[in-house]
Short mmCIF file of C-alpha atoms in Angstrom, two decimals:
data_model
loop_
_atom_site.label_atom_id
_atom_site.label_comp_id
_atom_site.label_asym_id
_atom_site.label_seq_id
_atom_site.Cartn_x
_atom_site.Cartn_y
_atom_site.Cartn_z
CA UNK H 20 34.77 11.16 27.23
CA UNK H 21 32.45 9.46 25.46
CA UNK H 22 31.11 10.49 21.77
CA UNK H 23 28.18 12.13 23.31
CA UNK H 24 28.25 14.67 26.48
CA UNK H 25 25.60 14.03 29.08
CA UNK H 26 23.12 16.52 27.85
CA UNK H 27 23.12 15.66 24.74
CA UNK H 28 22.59 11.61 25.88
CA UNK H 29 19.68 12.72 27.79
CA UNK H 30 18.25 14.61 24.19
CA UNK H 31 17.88 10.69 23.25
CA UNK H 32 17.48 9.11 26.25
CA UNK H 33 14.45 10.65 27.67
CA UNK H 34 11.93 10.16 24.80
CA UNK H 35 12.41 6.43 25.28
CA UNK H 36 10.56 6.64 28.35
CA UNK H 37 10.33 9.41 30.52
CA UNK H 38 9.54 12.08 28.26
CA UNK H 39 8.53 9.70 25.57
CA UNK H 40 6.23 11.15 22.86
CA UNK H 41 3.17 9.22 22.84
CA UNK H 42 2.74 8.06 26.10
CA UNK H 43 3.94 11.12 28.42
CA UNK H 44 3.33 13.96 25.88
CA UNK H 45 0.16 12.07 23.85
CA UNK H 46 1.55 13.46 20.89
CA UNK H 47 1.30 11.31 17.29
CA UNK H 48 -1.81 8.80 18.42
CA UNK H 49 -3.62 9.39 15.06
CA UNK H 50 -0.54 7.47 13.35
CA UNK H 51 -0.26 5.04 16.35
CA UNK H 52 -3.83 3.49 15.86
CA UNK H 53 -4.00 3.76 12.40
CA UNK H 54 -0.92 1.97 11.28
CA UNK H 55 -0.15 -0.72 13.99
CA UNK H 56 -2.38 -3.60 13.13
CA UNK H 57 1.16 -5.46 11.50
CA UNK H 58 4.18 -5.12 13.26
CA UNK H 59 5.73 -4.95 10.20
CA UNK H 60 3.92 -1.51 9.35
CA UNK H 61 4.99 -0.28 12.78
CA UNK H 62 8.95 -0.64 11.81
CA UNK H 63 8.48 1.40 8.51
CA UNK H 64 6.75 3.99 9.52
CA UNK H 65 9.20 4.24 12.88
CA UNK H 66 12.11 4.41 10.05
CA UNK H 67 10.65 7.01 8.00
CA UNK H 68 9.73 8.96 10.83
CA UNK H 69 13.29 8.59 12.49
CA UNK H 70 14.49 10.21 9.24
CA UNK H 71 11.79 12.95 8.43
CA UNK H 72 12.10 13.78 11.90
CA UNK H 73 16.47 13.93 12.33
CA UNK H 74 16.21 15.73 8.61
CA UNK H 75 13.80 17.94 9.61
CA UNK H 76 14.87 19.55 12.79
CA UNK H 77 18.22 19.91 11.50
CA UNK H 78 16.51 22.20 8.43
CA UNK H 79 14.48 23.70 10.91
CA UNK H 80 17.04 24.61 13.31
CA UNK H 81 19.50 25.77 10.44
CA UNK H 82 16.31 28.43 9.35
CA UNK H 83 15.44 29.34 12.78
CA UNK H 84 16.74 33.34 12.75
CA UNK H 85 15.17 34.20 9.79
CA UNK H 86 12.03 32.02 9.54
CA UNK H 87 9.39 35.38 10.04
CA UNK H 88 7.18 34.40 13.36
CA UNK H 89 3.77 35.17 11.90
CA UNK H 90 4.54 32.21 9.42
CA UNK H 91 6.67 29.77 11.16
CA UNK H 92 3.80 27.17 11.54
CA UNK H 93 3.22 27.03 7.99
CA UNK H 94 7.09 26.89 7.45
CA UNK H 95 7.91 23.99 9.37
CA UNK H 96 4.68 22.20 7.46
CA UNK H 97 6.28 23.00 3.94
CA UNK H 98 9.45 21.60 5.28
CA UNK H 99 8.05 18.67 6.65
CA UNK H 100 5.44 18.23 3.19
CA UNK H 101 8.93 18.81 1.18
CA UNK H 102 10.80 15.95 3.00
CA UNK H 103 8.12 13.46 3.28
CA UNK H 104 7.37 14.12 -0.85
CA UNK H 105 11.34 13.77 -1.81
CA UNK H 106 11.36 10.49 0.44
CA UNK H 107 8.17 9.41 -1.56
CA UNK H 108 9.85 9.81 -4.96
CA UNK H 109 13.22 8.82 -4.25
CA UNK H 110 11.72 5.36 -2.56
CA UNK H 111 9.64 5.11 -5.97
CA UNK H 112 12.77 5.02 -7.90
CA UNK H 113 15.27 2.91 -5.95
CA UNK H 114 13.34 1.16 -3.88
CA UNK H 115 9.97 0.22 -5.64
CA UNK H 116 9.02 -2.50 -3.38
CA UNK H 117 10.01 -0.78 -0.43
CA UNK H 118 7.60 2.42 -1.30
CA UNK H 119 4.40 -0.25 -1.90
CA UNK H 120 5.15 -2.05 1.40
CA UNK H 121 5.27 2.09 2.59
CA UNK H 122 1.96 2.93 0.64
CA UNK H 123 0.11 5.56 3.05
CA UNK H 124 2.59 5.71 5.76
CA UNK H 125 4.37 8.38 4.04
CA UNK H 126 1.57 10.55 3.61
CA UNK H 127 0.95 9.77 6.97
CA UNK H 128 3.85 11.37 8.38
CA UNK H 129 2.78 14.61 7.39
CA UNK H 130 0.41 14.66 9.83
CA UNK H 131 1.99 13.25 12.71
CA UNK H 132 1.99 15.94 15.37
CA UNK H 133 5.62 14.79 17.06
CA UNK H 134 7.20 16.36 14.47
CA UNK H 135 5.75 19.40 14.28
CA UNK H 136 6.16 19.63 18.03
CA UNK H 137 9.63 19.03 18.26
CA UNK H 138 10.15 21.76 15.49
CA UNK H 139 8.47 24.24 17.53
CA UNK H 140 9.68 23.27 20.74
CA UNK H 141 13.49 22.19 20.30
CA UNK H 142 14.64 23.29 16.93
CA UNK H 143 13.18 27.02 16.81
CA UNK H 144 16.03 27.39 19.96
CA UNK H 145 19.08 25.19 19.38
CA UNK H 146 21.76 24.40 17.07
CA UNK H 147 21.55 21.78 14.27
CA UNK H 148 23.74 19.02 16.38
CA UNK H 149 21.54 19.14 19.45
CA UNK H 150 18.47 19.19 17.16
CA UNK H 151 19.57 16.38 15.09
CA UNK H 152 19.87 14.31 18.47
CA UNK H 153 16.60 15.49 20.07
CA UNK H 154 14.90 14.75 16.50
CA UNK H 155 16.24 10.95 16.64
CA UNK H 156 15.46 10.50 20.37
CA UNK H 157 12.12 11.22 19.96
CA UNK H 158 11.76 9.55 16.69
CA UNK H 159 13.03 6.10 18.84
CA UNK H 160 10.39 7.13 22.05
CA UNK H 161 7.96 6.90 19.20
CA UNK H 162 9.52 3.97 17.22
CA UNK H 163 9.26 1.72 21.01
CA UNK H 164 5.48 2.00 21.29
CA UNK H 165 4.46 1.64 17.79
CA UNK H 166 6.52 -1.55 17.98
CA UNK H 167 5.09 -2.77 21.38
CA UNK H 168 1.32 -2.36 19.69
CA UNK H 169 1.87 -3.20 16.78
CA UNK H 170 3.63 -6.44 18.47
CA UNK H 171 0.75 -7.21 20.50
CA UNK H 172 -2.19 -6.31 18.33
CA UNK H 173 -0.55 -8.48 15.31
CA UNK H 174 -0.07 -11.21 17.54
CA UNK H 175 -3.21 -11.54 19.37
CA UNK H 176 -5.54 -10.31 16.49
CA UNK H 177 -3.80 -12.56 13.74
CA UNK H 178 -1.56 -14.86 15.52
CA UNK H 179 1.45 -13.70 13.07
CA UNK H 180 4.55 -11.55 13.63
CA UNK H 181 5.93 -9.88 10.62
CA UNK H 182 3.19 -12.03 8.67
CA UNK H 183 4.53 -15.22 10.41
CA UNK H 184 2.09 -17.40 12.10
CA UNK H 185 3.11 -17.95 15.49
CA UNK H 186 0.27 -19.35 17.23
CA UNK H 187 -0.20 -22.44 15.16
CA UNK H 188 -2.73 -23.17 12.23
CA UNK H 189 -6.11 -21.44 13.20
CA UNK H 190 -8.01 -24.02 11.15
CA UNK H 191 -5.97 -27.09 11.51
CA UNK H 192 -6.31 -26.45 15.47
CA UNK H 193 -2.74 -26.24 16.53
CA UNK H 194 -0.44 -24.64 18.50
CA UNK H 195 -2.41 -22.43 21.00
CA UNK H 196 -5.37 -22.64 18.74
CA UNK H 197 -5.61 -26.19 20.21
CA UNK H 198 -6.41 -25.11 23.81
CA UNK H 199 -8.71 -23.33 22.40
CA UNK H 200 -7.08 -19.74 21.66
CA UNK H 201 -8.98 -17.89 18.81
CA UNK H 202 -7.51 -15.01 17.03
CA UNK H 203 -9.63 -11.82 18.06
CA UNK H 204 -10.07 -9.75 15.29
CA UNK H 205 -11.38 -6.49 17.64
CA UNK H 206 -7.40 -6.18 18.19
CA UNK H 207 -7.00 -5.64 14.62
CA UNK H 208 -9.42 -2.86 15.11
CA UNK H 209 -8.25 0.69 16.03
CA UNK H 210 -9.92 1.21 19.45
CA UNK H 211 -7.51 -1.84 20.38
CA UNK H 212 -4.91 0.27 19.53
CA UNK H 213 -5.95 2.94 21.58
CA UNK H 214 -6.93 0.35 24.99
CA UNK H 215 -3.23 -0.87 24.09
CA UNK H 216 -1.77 2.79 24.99
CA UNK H 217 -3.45 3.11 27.50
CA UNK H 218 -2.48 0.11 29.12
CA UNK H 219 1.33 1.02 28.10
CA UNK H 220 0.94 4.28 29.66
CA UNK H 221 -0.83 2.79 32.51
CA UNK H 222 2.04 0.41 33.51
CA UNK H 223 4.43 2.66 32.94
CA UNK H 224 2.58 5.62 35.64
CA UNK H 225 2.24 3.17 38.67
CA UNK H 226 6.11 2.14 38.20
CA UNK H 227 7.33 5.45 38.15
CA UNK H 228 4.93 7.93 40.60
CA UNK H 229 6.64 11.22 39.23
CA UNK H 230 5.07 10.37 36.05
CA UNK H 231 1.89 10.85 37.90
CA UNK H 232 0.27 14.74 37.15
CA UNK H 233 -2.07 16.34 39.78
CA UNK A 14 22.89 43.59 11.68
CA UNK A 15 19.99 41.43 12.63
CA UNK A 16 17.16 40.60 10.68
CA UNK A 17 13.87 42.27 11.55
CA UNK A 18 11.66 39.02 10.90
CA UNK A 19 8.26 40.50 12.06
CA UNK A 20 7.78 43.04 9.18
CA UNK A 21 4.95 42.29 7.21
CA UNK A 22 7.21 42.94 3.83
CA UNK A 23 9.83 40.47 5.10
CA UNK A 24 7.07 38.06 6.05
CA UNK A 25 5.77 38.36 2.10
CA UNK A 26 9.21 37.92 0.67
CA UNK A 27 10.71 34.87 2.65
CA UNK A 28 6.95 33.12 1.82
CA UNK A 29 7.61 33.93 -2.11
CA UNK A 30 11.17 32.75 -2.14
CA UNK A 31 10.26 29.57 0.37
CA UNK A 32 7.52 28.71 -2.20
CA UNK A 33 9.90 29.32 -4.61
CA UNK A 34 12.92 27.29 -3.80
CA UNK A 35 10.74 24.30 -2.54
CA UNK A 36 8.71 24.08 -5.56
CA UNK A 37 11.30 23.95 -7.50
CA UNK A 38 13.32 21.38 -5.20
CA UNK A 39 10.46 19.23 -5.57
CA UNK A 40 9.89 19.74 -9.40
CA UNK A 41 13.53 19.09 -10.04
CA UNK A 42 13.44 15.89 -8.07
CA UNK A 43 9.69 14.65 -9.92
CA UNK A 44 11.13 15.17 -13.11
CA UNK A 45 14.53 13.88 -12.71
CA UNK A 46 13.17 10.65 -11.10
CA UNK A 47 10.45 10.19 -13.61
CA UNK A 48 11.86 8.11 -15.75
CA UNK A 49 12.83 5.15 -13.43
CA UNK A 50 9.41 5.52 -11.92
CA UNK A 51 8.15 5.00 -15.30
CA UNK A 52 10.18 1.65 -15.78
CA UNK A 53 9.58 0.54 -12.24
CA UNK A 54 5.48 0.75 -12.85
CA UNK A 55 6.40 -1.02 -16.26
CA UNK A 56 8.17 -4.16 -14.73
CA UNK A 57 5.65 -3.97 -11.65
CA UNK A 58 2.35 -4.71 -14.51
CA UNK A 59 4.60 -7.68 -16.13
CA UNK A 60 5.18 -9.04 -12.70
CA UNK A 61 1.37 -8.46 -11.59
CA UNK A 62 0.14 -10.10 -15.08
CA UNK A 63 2.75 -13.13 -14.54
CA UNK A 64 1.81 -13.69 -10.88
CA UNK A 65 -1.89 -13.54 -12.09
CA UNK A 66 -0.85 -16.48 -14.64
CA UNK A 67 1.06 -18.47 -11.99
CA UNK A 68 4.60 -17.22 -13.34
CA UNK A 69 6.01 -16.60 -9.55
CA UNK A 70 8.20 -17.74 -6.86
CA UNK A 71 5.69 -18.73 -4.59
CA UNK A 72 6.47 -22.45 -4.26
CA UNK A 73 9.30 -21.70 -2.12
CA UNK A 74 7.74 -19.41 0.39
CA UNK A 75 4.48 -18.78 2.15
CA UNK A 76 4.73 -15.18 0.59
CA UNK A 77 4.37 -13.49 -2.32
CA UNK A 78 7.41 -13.52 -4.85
CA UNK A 79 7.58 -12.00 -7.89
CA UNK A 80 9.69 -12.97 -11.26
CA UNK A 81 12.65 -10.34 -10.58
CA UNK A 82 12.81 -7.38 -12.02
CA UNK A 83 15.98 -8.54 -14.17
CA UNK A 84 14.27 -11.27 -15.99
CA UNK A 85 11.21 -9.97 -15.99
CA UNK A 86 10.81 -8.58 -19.94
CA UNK A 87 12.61 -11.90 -20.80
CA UNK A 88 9.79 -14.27 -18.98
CA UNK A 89 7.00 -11.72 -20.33
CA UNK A 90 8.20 -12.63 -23.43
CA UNK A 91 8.29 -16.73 -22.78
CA UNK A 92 5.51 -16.92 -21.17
CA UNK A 93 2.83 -14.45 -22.65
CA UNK A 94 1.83 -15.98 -26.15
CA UNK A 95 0.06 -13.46 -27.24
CA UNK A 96 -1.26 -10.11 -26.15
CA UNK A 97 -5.28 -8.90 -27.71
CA UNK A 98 -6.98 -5.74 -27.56
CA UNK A 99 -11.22 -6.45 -27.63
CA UNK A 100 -13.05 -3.28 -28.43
CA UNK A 101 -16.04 -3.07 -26.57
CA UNK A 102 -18.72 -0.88 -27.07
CA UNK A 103 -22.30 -0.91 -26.57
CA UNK A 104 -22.62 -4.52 -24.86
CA UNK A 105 -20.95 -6.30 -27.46
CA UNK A 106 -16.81 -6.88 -28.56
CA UNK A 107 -17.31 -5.02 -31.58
CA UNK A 108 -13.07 -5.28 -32.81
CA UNK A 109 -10.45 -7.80 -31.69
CA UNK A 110 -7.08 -6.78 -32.16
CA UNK A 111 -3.27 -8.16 -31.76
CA UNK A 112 -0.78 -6.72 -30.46
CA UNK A 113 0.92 -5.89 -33.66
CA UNK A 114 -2.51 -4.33 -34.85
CA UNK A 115 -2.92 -2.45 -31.59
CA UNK A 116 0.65 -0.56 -31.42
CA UNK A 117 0.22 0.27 -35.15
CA UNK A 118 -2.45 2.26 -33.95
CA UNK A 119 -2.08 3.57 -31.00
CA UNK A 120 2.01 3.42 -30.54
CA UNK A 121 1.84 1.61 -26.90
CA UNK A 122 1.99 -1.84 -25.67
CA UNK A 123 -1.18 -3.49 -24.71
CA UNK A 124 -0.39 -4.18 -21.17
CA UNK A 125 0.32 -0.16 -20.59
CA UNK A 126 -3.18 0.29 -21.34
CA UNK A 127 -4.51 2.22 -18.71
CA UNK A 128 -7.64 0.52 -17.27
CA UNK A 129 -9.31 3.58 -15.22
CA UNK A 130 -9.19 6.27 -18.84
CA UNK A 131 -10.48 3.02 -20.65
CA UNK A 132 -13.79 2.46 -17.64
CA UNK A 133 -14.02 6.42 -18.09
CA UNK A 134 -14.67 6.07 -21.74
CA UNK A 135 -17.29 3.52 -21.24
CA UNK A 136 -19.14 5.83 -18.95
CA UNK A 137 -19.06 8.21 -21.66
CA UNK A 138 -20.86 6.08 -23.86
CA UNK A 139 -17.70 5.73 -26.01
CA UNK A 140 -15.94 2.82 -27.02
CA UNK A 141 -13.24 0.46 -24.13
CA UNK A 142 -10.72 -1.27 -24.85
CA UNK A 143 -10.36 -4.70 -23.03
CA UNK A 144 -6.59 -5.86 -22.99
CA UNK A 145 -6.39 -9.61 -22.49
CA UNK A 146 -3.00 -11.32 -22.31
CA UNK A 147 -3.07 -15.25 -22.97
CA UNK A 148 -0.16 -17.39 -21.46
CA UNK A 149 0.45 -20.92 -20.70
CA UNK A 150 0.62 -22.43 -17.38
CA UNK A 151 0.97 -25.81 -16.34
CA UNK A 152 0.76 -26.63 -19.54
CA UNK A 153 -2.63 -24.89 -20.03
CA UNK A 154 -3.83 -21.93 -21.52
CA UNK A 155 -5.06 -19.05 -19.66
CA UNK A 156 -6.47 -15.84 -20.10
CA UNK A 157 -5.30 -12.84 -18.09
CA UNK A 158 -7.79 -9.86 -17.96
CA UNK A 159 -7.21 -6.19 -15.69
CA UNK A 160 -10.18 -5.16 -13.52
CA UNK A 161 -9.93 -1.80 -11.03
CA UNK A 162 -12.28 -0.29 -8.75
CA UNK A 163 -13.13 1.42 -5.16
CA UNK A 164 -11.57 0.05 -2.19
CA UNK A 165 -12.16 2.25 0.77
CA UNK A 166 -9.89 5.09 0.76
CA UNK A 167 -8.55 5.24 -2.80
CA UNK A 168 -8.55 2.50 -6.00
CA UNK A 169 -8.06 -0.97 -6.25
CA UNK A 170 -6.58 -3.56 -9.23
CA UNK A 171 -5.77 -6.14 -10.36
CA UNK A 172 -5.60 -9.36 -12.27
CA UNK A 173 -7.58 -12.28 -12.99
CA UNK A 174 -6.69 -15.57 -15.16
CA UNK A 175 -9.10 -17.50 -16.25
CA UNK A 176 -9.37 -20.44 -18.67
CA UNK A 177 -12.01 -21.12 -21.43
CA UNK A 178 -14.65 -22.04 -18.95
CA UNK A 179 -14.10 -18.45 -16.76
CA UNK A 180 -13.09 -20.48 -13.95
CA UNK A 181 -10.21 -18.89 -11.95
CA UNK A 182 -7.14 -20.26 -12.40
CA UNK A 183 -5.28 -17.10 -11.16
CA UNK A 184 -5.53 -13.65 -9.31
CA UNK A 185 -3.40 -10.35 -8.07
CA UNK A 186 -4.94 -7.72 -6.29
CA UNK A 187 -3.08 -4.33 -5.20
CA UNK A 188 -4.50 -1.37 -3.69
CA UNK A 189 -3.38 2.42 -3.29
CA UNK A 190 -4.38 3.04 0.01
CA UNK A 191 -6.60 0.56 1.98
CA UNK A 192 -6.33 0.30 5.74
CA UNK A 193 -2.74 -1.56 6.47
CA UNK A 194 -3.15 -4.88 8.41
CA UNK A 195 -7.14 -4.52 7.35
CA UNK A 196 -8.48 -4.08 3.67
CA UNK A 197 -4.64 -4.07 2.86
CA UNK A 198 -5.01 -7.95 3.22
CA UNK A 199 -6.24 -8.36 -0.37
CA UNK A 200 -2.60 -8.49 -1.21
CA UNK A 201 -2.30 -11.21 0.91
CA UNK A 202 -1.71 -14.63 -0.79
CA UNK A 203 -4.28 -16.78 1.43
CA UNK A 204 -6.82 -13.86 0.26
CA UNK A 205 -5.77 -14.30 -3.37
CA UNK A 206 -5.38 -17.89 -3.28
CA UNK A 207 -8.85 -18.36 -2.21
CA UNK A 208 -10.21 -17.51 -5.41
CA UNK A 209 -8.47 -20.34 -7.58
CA UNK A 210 -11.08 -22.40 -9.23
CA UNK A 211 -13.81 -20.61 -8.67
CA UNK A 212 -16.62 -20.00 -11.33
CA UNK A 213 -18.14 -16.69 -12.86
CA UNK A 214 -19.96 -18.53 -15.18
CA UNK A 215 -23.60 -20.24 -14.26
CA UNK A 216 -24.45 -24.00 -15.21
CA UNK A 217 -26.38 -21.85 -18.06
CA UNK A 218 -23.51 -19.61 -18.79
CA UNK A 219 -24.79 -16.72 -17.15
CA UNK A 220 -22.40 -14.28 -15.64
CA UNK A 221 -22.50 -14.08 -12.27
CA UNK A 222 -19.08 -13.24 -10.73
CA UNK A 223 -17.69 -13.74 -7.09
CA UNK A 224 -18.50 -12.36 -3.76
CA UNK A 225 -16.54 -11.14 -1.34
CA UNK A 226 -19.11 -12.69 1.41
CA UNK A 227 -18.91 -12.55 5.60
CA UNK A 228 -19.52 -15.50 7.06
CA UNK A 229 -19.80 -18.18 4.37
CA UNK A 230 -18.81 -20.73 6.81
CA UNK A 231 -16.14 -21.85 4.54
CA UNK A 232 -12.68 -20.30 5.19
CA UNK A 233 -10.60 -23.09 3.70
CA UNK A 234 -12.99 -22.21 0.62
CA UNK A 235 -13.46 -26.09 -0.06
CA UNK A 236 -16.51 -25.31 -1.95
CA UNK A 237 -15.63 -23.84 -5.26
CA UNK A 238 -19.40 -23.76 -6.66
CA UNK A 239 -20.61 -21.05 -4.42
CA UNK A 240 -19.68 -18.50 -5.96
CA UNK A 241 -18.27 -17.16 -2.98
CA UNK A 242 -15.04 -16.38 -0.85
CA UNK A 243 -14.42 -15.54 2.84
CA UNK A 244 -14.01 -11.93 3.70
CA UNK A 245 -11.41 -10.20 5.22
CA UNK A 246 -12.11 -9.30 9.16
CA UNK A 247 -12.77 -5.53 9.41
CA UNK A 248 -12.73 -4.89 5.55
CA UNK A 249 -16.15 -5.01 4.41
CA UNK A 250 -15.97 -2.09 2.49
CA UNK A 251 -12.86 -3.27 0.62
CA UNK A 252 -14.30 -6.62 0.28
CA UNK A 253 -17.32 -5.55 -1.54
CA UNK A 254 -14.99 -3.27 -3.59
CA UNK A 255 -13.13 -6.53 -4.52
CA UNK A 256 -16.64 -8.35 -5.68
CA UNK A 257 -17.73 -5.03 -7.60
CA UNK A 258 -14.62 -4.67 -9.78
CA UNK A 259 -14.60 -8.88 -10.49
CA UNK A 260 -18.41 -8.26 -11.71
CA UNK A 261 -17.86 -5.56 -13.42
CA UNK A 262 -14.68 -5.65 -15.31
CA UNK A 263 -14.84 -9.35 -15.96
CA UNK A 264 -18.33 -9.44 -17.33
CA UNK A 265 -17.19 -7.36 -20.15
CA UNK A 266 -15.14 -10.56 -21.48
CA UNK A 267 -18.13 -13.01 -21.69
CA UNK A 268 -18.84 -12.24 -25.55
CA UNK A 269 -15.00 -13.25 -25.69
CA UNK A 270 -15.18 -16.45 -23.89
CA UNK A 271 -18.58 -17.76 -25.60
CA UNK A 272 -16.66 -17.13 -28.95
CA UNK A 273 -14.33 -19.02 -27.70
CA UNK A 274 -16.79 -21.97 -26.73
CA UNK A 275 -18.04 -21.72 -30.12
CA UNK A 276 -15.27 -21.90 -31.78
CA UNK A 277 -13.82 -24.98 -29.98
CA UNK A 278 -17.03 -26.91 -30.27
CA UNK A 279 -16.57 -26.62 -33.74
#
């Protein structure tokens, strides 16, 4: 047997594509536009999310008998708040450089509506284990198409991964500048962002029909 | 026995003792953490000021690389001669003071000075203090001055070195929160390296400063008399942020300078 059972392989499996976050749930777009224009950006925020979000529903689902119902929206807020501030200040201390590169993606994460989601859909009803798994498979579902976006939108709107030019000098005229390639900066912009999902979730509808919703 | 969670008294208690334990959670960690925040902010100015000065490892890479943090008080030391506080107040430099003179009085390095209390003061009609840091590079002298102001979500810093003439020799800019990938670019070097050797000054010596501008036709910034550099796509509002705090910070050193002038021509 492997280290996982089948169920709980599916709790990470199936945010990666078809139950992932953003595309099949259009949760955590406000985070997706604003943050991809650098691939670079895209990987933080996909690593602080990944551990907000694992963190998180495990606190969550630890609390979940005695958190009162009238409250339980605000609760899972202060929890998330809490995390996302300790992250802040522990990055400030350790890793200085690391929290500047991180600037407003941590604040960011506090309003990213995955995670309050999966708190009130998964953790409010299942143990911390199961949590902690659907927590990271979601955090990856959302990790993949911040990466594709931000891979795209960097590339064709600045012609650098991770702040590397890849297309060639865009003033000497080389590389794919030379036939004539310009960088366009609307993909920097965040509608772009926004056309990019759609495309994404466009491809990934007419190759799999039971995506499809009446 | 279970818990009855949907009382309203049960409701009022687990809110207390949730506000409770996480404030305190998060108060322990602030103030336990505070002091190597403290020291990281304090080794982040020295690098800012010596990457201002040309004090870096950029020759190796494209990117931006700082002195490191563990010999970063010792090349501080090397490299920054000497360290003045200018009083300004009402339009002129009314005090000059060294660093020895300055921490007599007010029992803090000049580089810690904070730059935002310091602009608040002026808009109070009260006195600012203008720290200026002067270094050698390349076998030159140089003049580092602080400048802050808006960007488009939050502030914006940084430094500038200049020699005698206020022609750029130097800059670092940082930001709080501009737009990543857009006005975030100011940190980037080819935005920063655009302004070397550009003027504030007039022919006349009139202050005049450096503009952010769209469309200058000039993005290899060949032209260093136009008292322009190319703007970042989709950042106008940072941009002009950029030209605002250059203007207004840097014109505050011109009494400075034209000393200066005066007292080489002598």
């Amino acid at each position: 047997m492997g280290l996982l059972s089948k169920k709980d392989a599916k709790l990470i499996t199936d945010p990666l594509a078809d139950n992932n976050p953003i595309t099949i749930q259009v949760l955590g777009i406000c985070s997706a536009l604003a943050i991809t224009a650098e691939l670079k950006a895209s990987l933080v925020m996909s690593i602080a999310v990944l551990f907000v979000m694992g963190v998180g529903n495990v606190v969550i689902s630890l609390m979940r008998n005695v958190i009162p119902s009238k409250i339980r929206i605000i609760v899972q807020l202060i929890v998330v708040a809490a995390l996302v501030i300790i992250v802040d200040q522990v990055l400030k201390a350790y890793a200085y450089e690391l929290s500047k590169t991180l600037s407003v993606f941590v604040g960011l994460i506090i309003t990213n509506c995955i995670i309050m989601g999966r708190f009130e859909a998964f953790a409010l009803g299942n143990g911390p284990w199961r949590s902690f798994l659907d927590g990271i498979g979601n955090a990856l579902g959302y990790a993949v198409i911040l990466l594709i976006v931000g891979f795209f939108r960097e590339l064709l709107g600045a012609g650098t991964l991770f702040g590397i030019p890849v297309l060639g000098d865009p003033i000497e005229k080389t590389g794919v500048y030379s036939i004539g390639y310009e960088n366009n900066g609307f993909m920097l912009m965040p509608p772009m962002a926004l056309i990019v999902v759609g495309l994404i979730i466009w491809v990934q509808r007419s190759r799999n029909k039971a995506l499809i919703e009446d | 026995m279970a818990i009855n969670t949907d009382k309203n008294s049960y409701t009022v208690i687990f809110a207390v003792a949730m506000v409770l334990v996480v404030g305190s959670l998060l108060a322990f960690t602030a103030s336990s953490l505070k002091p190597n925040i403290a020291e990281n902010r304090r080794m982040e100015k020295q690098q800012n000021i010596l990457y201002a000065l040309g004090v870096n490892g950029n020759e190796s890479t494209g990117d931006i690389t700082f002195v490191s943090t563990d010999k970063v008080a010792e090349a501080f030391k090397t490299n920054i001669k000497e360290q003045l506080v200018l009083e300004y107040k009402d339009g002129n430099i009314v005090k000059t003071m060294n660093r020895e003179q300055y921490m007599d009085e007010y029992k803090q390095e000049p580089y810690l000075i904070d730059v935002k209390k310091q602009q608040a003061r002026l808009k109070a009609g009260e006195s600012r203090l203008l720290p200026l840091f002067i270094g050698e590079s390349e076998g030159k002298t140089y003049y580092v001055a602080p400048i802050r102001g808006k960007g488009l979500w939050d502030a914006i810093w940084g430094y500038v070195a200049l020699d005698e003439d206020m022609i750029v020799r130097g800059t670092f800019f940082d930001h709080a929160a501009e737009t990543p990938g857009l006005g975030a670019n100011i940190k980037q070097r080819y935005f920063m390296d655009d302004f070397y050797g550009e003027r504030l000054l007039t022919e006349a010596g009139v202050f005049k400063g450096i503009t952010v501008a769209k469309g200058n036709n000039d993005p290899k910034n060949e032209i260093k008399d136009d008292y322009e550099v190319d703007a970042l796509a989709g950042a106008t509002i940072t941009g002009d942020g950029v030209s605002a705090m250059i203007k207004n910070d840097l014109r505050l050193y011109l009494g400075y300078f034209e000393n200066l002038k005066k007292l080489a021509s002598k």
